Short mmCIF file of C-alpha atoms and ligand atoms in Angstrom, two decimals:
data_model
loop_
_atom_site.label_atom_id
_atom_site.label_comp_id
_atom_site.label_asym_id
_atom_site.label_seq_id
_atom_site.Cartn_x
_atom_site.Cartn_y
_atom_site.Cartn_z
CA MET H 1 -23.44 3.30 12.57
CA ASN H 2 -22.84 4.08 16.08
CA LYS H 3 -21.00 7.87 15.06
CA ASN H 4 -18.83 7.96 18.95
CA GLU H 5 -15.42 7.99 17.90
CA ASN H 6 -13.83 5.36 19.45
CA VAL H 7 -15.65 2.43 17.65
CA LEU H 8 -15.45 4.49 13.84
CA PRO H 9 -13.46 2.37 11.63
CA ILE H 10 -9.99 2.76 10.09
CA GLY H 11 -10.66 3.38 5.89
CA ILE H 12 -7.67 1.65 3.86
CA PHE H 13 -7.39 1.99 -0.13
CA ASP H 14 -5.39 0.52 -2.81
CA SER H 15 -5.48 -0.19 -6.53
CA GLY H 16 -5.22 -4.02 -5.44
CA VAL H 17 -4.57 -6.42 -3.11
CA GLY H 18 -1.10 -4.88 -2.42
CA GLY H 19 -2.34 -2.86 0.54
CA LEU H 20 -3.59 -5.43 2.16
CA SER H 21 0.08 -5.94 3.44
CA VAL H 22 -0.36 -2.64 5.54
CA LEU H 23 -3.93 -3.59 6.43
CA ARG H 24 -1.48 -7.32 7.88
CA ALA H 25 0.30 -4.71 10.24
CA ILE H 26 -2.30 -2.38 10.86
CA ARG H 27 -4.84 -5.32 11.72
CA GLU H 28 -1.34 -7.43 14.29
CA GLN H 29 -1.24 -3.52 16.18
CA LEU H 30 -4.10 -2.47 16.52
CA PRO H 31 -6.74 -5.45 16.75
CA ILE H 32 -8.66 -3.61 17.91
CA GLU H 33 -9.97 -1.33 15.69
CA SER H 34 -12.02 -1.82 12.75
CA VAL H 35 -11.60 -1.32 8.94
CA LEU H 36 -12.69 -0.94 5.75
CA TYR H 37 -10.30 -1.69 2.86
CA PHE H 38 -11.16 -0.49 -0.30
CA ALA H 39 -9.36 -2.57 -3.47
CA ASP H 40 -9.52 -0.04 -7.10
CA GLN H 41 -9.50 -3.66 -9.34
CA ILE H 42 -10.62 -2.40 -12.57
CA HIS H 43 -8.23 0.41 -12.53
CA VAL H 44 -5.19 -1.51 -11.60
CA PRO H 45 -1.96 -0.50 -12.10
CA TYR H 46 -1.84 2.15 -11.03
CA GLY H 47 1.50 2.99 -11.35
CA GLN H 48 1.51 3.46 -15.28
CA ARG H 49 -1.34 6.01 -15.16
CA SER H 50 -1.38 9.70 -15.34
CA MET H 51 -1.17 11.36 -11.81
CA GLU H 52 -4.46 12.95 -12.93
CA GLU H 53 -5.96 10.39 -12.82
CA ILE H 54 -4.69 8.53 -10.06
CA CYS H 55 -6.25 12.19 -8.19
CA ILE H 56 -9.56 11.54 -9.67
CA PHE H 57 -10.01 7.79 -8.76
CA SER H 58 -7.89 9.03 -5.06
CA GLU H 59 -10.62 11.36 -3.88
CA ALA H 60 -13.29 9.42 -5.38
CA ILE H 61 -12.44 5.90 -3.02
CA THR H 62 -11.38 8.87 0.37
CA ARG H 63 -15.44 10.42 0.09
CA PHE H 64 -16.98 7.47 -0.61
CA LEU H 65 -14.53 5.60 2.43
CA LEU H 66 -15.80 8.76 5.00
CA ASN H 67 -19.43 8.11 3.95
CA LEU H 68 -18.68 4.88 5.80
CA ASP H 69 -17.60 7.32 8.62
CA ALA H 70 -13.71 6.90 8.67
CA LYS H 71 -11.71 8.02 10.50
CA LEU H 72 -8.28 8.76 9.36
CA ILE H 73 -7.28 7.35 5.53
CA VAL H 74 -4.61 5.24 4.92
CA VAL H 75 -3.66 5.63 1.05
CA ALA H 76 -1.73 1.41 0.90
CA CYS H 77 -0.60 2.23 -2.46
CA ASN H 78 3.47 3.94 -3.60
CA THR H 79 1.60 4.95 -6.19
CA ALA H 80 -1.27 6.88 -5.34
CA SER H 81 0.58 8.55 -2.18
CA ALA H 82 3.20 9.54 -4.86
CA ALA H 83 0.43 11.40 -7.51
CA ALA H 84 -2.45 11.93 -4.91
CA LEU H 85 -1.55 12.56 -1.37
CA LEU H 86 -0.64 16.83 -1.26
CA PHE H 87 -3.67 16.79 -3.14
CA LEU H 88 -5.89 15.24 -0.29
CA ARG H 89 -4.84 16.42 2.26
CA ASN H 90 -5.36 20.04 0.44
CA THR H 91 -9.10 18.87 -0.66
CA PHE H 92 -9.73 16.87 2.67
CA PRO H 93 -7.87 19.49 4.88
CA ASN H 94 -9.91 17.89 8.55
CA ILE H 95 -8.74 14.58 7.77
CA SER H 96 -5.75 13.69 8.95
CA PHE H 97 -3.57 10.43 5.93
CA VAL H 98 -1.39 8.59 6.69
CA GLY H 99 0.33 8.26 3.08
CA MET H 100 3.64 5.78 1.69
CA GLU H 101 7.07 6.78 0.49
CA PRO H 102 9.76 4.58 0.37
CA ALA H 103 11.51 3.33 2.80
CA VAL H 104 15.14 5.52 1.66
CA LYS H 105 15.26 6.57 4.92
CA PRO H 106 16.44 3.91 6.96
CA ALA H 107 17.73 1.65 4.05
CA ALA H 108 20.37 4.44 3.62
CA GLU H 109 21.28 4.61 7.58
CA ASN H 110 21.68 1.36 7.92
CA THR H 111 23.96 0.41 4.41
CA GLN H 112 26.69 -0.81 4.77
CA THR H 113 27.76 -1.45 1.14
CA GLY H 114 26.24 1.83 0.70
CA VAL H 115 24.10 0.61 -2.34
CA VAL H 116 20.46 0.26 -1.95
CA GLY H 117 18.08 -1.74 -3.89
CA VAL H 118 14.90 0.51 -4.79
CA LEU H 119 11.10 -1.52 -6.27
CA ALA H 120 8.68 0.81 -7.58
CA THR H 121 6.26 1.53 -9.87
CA PRO H 122 6.92 3.80 -12.80
CA ALA H 123 4.85 6.96 -11.43
CA THR H 124 6.34 6.36 -8.12
CA PHE H 125 10.19 6.86 -9.37
CA GLN H 126 8.48 9.59 -11.01
CA GLY H 127 6.57 11.32 -8.40
CA ALA H 128 7.92 14.30 -6.51
CA LEU H 129 7.45 12.21 -2.81
CA TYR H 130 10.15 9.86 -4.10
CA ALA H 131 12.71 12.40 -5.44
CA SER H 132 12.44 14.53 -1.98
CA VAL H 133 13.13 10.94 -0.32
CA VAL H 134 16.29 10.44 -2.45
CA GLU H 135 17.47 14.61 -2.57
CA ARG H 136 16.68 14.47 1.95
CA PHE H 137 18.27 10.51 2.69
CA ALA H 138 20.20 9.17 0.35
CA GLY H 139 23.29 11.74 -0.60
CA ASN H 140 25.44 9.49 0.50
CA VAL H 141 24.08 6.25 -1.09
CA THR H 142 23.64 5.02 -4.78
CA LEU H 143 20.37 3.99 -5.33
CA LEU H 144 19.54 0.82 -7.83
CA GLN H 145 15.98 1.27 -9.83
CA ASP H 146 13.81 -0.97 -11.29
CA THR H 147 9.97 -1.22 -11.81
CA CYS H 148 9.57 -4.54 -12.14
CA THR H 149 7.36 -4.72 -14.66
CA GLY H 150 4.61 -6.79 -14.61
CA LEU H 151 5.09 -7.78 -10.63
CA VAL H 152 1.94 -6.49 -9.99
CA GLN H 153 -0.13 -8.08 -12.24
CA GLN H 154 1.53 -11.28 -10.80
CA ILE H 155 0.90 -10.48 -7.63
CA GLU H 156 -2.71 -10.00 -8.46
CA ARG H 157 -3.49 -13.25 -10.09
CA GLY H 158 -2.05 -15.04 -7.02
CA ASP H 159 1.23 -15.89 -8.72
CA LEU H 160 3.36 -15.62 -5.53
CA ASN H 161 6.24 -18.68 -6.92
CA GLY H 162 5.09 -19.02 -10.10
CA SER H 163 8.07 -18.83 -12.61
CA LYS H 164 6.41 -15.75 -13.93
CA THR H 165 7.12 -14.32 -10.92
CA ARG H 166 11.06 -15.69 -10.09
CA THR H 167 11.99 -13.98 -13.78
CA ILE H 168 11.07 -10.96 -13.02
CA LEU H 169 12.03 -10.32 -9.33
CA GLU H 170 15.67 -12.34 -11.18
CA SER H 171 15.89 -9.75 -14.03
CA ALA H 172 15.73 -7.28 -11.23
CA LEU H 173 17.68 -8.24 -8.51
CA ASN H 174 20.89 -10.14 -9.96
CA PRO H 175 21.88 -6.83 -12.36
CA MET H 176 21.90 -5.38 -7.98
CA LEU H 177 23.38 -7.76 -6.49
CA GLU H 178 26.43 -7.46 -8.47
CA ARG H 179 26.95 -3.62 -8.02
CA GLY H 180 27.32 -4.95 -4.01
CA ILE H 181 23.13 -4.06 -2.53
CA ASP H 182 23.15 -4.90 0.93
CA THR H 183 18.74 -3.75 1.11
CA ILE H 184 16.41 -3.94 -0.84
CA VAL H 185 13.10 -0.83 -0.17
CA LEU H 186 9.95 -2.61 -1.48
CA GLY H 187 8.42 0.95 -3.02
CA CYS H 188 5.22 -0.85 -4.17
CA THR H 189 2.60 -2.43 -1.38
CA HIS H 190 2.04 -5.33 -3.74
CA TYR H 191 5.18 -5.82 -3.46
CA PRO H 192 6.08 -7.76 0.28
CA PHE H 193 3.98 -10.82 -0.79
CA VAL H 194 6.80 -11.74 -2.02
CA ILE H 195 9.20 -11.18 0.01
CA PRO H 196 10.22 -14.91 0.29
CA ILE H 197 11.53 -14.78 -3.13
CA ILE H 198 13.36 -11.64 -3.21
CA GLN H 199 14.45 -13.04 -0.27
CA GLU H 200 15.88 -16.55 -2.07
CA ILE H 201 17.23 -15.29 -4.68
CA VAL H 202 19.23 -12.35 -2.89
CA GLY H 203 19.82 -14.15 -0.35
CA SER H 204 19.56 -13.69 3.69
CA GLY H 205 22.69 -11.29 3.26
CA VAL H 206 20.93 -9.00 2.22
CA ARG H 207 18.21 -6.90 4.26
CA VAL H 208 14.51 -6.71 2.75
CA ILE H 209 12.41 -3.16 4.00
CA ASP H 210 9.16 -3.90 4.19
CA PRO H 211 7.19 -0.60 5.22
CA ALA H 212 4.34 -2.24 6.51
CA PRO H 213 4.72 -2.24 10.71
CA ALA H 214 6.44 1.32 10.31
CA ILE H 215 3.00 2.09 8.90
CA ALA H 216 1.34 1.28 11.24
CA ARG H 217 3.33 2.81 14.61
CA GLN H 218 2.77 6.10 12.56
CA VAL H 219 -1.74 4.70 12.46
CA THR H 220 -0.87 4.36 15.74
CA ARG H 221 0.68 8.11 17.01
CA LEU H 222 -1.99 8.99 15.02
CA LEU H 223 -5.20 7.99 16.42
CA ASP H 224 -2.80 8.05 20.12
CA SER H 225 -2.54 12.10 19.81
CA SER H 226 -5.62 13.08 18.60
CA LYS H 227 -7.80 10.62 21.19
CA ASN H 228 -9.09 8.41 18.62
CA ARG H 229 -8.14 4.84 19.31
CA ALA H 230 -11.01 2.07 19.96
CA ASN H 231 -11.49 1.48 22.58
CA VAL H 232 -14.23 -1.82 22.88
CA PRO H 233 -13.96 -4.74 24.09
CA SER H 234 -13.79 -6.97 20.97
CA PHE H 235 -11.72 -7.78 18.02
CA GLY H 236 -12.00 -5.30 14.88
CA SER H 237 -14.13 -6.24 12.15
CA VAL H 238 -12.46 -6.45 8.50
CA GLN H 239 -15.30 -4.78 5.73
CA TYR H 240 -13.77 -4.94 2.60
CA PHE H 241 -14.68 -3.62 -1.04
CA THR H 242 -13.42 -4.13 -4.54
CA SER H 243 -14.10 -2.22 -7.38
CA GLY H 244 -13.14 -5.44 -9.50
CA GLU H 245 -14.09 -9.63 -9.61
CA VAL H 246 -15.79 -9.60 -6.38
CA THR H 247 -14.27 -13.78 -6.39
CA ARG H 248 -11.16 -12.91 -7.61
CA PHE H 249 -10.09 -10.74 -3.88
CA GLU H 250 -12.16 -13.51 -2.41
CA THR H 251 -9.98 -16.24 -3.82
CA LEU H 252 -6.81 -14.21 -3.20
CA LEU H 253 -7.71 -13.33 0.69
CA PRO H 254 -6.71 -16.47 2.24
CA LYS H 255 -3.12 -16.13 0.28
CA LEU H 256 -1.88 -12.96 0.81
CA LEU H 257 -4.00 -12.54 4.33
CA GLY H 258 -3.71 -16.70 5.98
CA GLU H 259 -8.93 -16.17 6.08
CA THR H 260 -11.12 -15.51 4.86
CA GLY H 261 -13.76 -12.88 4.20
CA GLU H 262 -16.52 -11.67 1.86
CA ALA H 263 -16.48 -8.37 0.12
CA MET H 264 -18.62 -5.88 -1.48
CA LYS H 265 -18.85 -5.15 -5.82
CA ILE H 266 -18.65 -1.26 -6.26
CA PHE H 267 -19.17 0.17 -9.43
CA TRP H 268 -17.39 3.40 -11.44
CA GLY H 269 -20.02 6.01 -13.35
CA LYS H 270 -19.43 9.10 -15.07
CA ASN H 271 -19.05 10.98 -11.83
CA GLY H 272 -17.32 8.96 -9.33
CA ILE H 273 -18.06 5.55 -7.37
CA CYS H 274 -21.86 5.26 -7.23
CA SER H 275 -23.40 3.83 -4.29
N1 LIG G 301 0.27 -1.24 -4.36
C1 LIG G 301 0.66 -0.34 -5.15
C2 LIG G 301 1.74 0.75 -4.57
O1 LIG G 301 1.97 0.60 -3.35
C3 LIG G 301 0.29 -0.22 -6.69
C4 LIG G 301 0.54 -0.46 -7.44
C5 LIG G 301 -0.22 -0.21 -9.13
O2 LIG G 301 -0.97 -1.09 -9.06
O3 LIG G 301 0.43 -0.57 -10.34
O4 LIG G 301 2.15 1.08 -5.52
#
């Protein structure tokens, strides 16, 4: 690969297909950037795993993406950000990372009722990152949290609007509606793919915050400040990698992104990713 920094790709990873919601926003804002996307589907869901385990996976995936010349790493997973972002920044001090944190700040600034719902995985709620966001920004609001058990797996199966997916969301959202929420924060990158059902359940009066566009703006700022924006005359390429089943991943792409793509199978060995 050409070592000229202006054609180097952005590396993005998630436990599965959730980070595609972030990839979509990045490609909308930065269409000429090339992207490497890693879905660690053999280990999905991350949400019930230990912080240590998620750190091990995140470090190996970061090394894999850096070996392919990624110029910046987007941890497109709230769970991996909660467990490993600090660790990754310490382990790779010369690399720029962009991570996810639940968008409690804009929710708290704009809520009229003072009651905000947050949907995220158990690991995200348990992490220090969430505690710090709550402490810094949620002083005057009531946060209602739900882990939407099973929703990540439904989205991994491509079930975006079946009855089981709807039931999971109704059980999370109806009690929140009864308590007066006017804002929902999506604290898991899989969840933007079910925004249409969420909006149907909560109604148009409730604002649903997808953090992906803000993450794409942060990527743009970082590339600008380091003068690393691509300057090629064509659209960037996207390369997909999955540690799960290639055909399953490829079947999901049209459903989630509205386009086809090919993925490469990646194997985990005892000492990390085998390349
Ligand atoms: N997309 C993920 C997140 O943002 C991962 C969910 C999971 O693997 O449990 O949290």
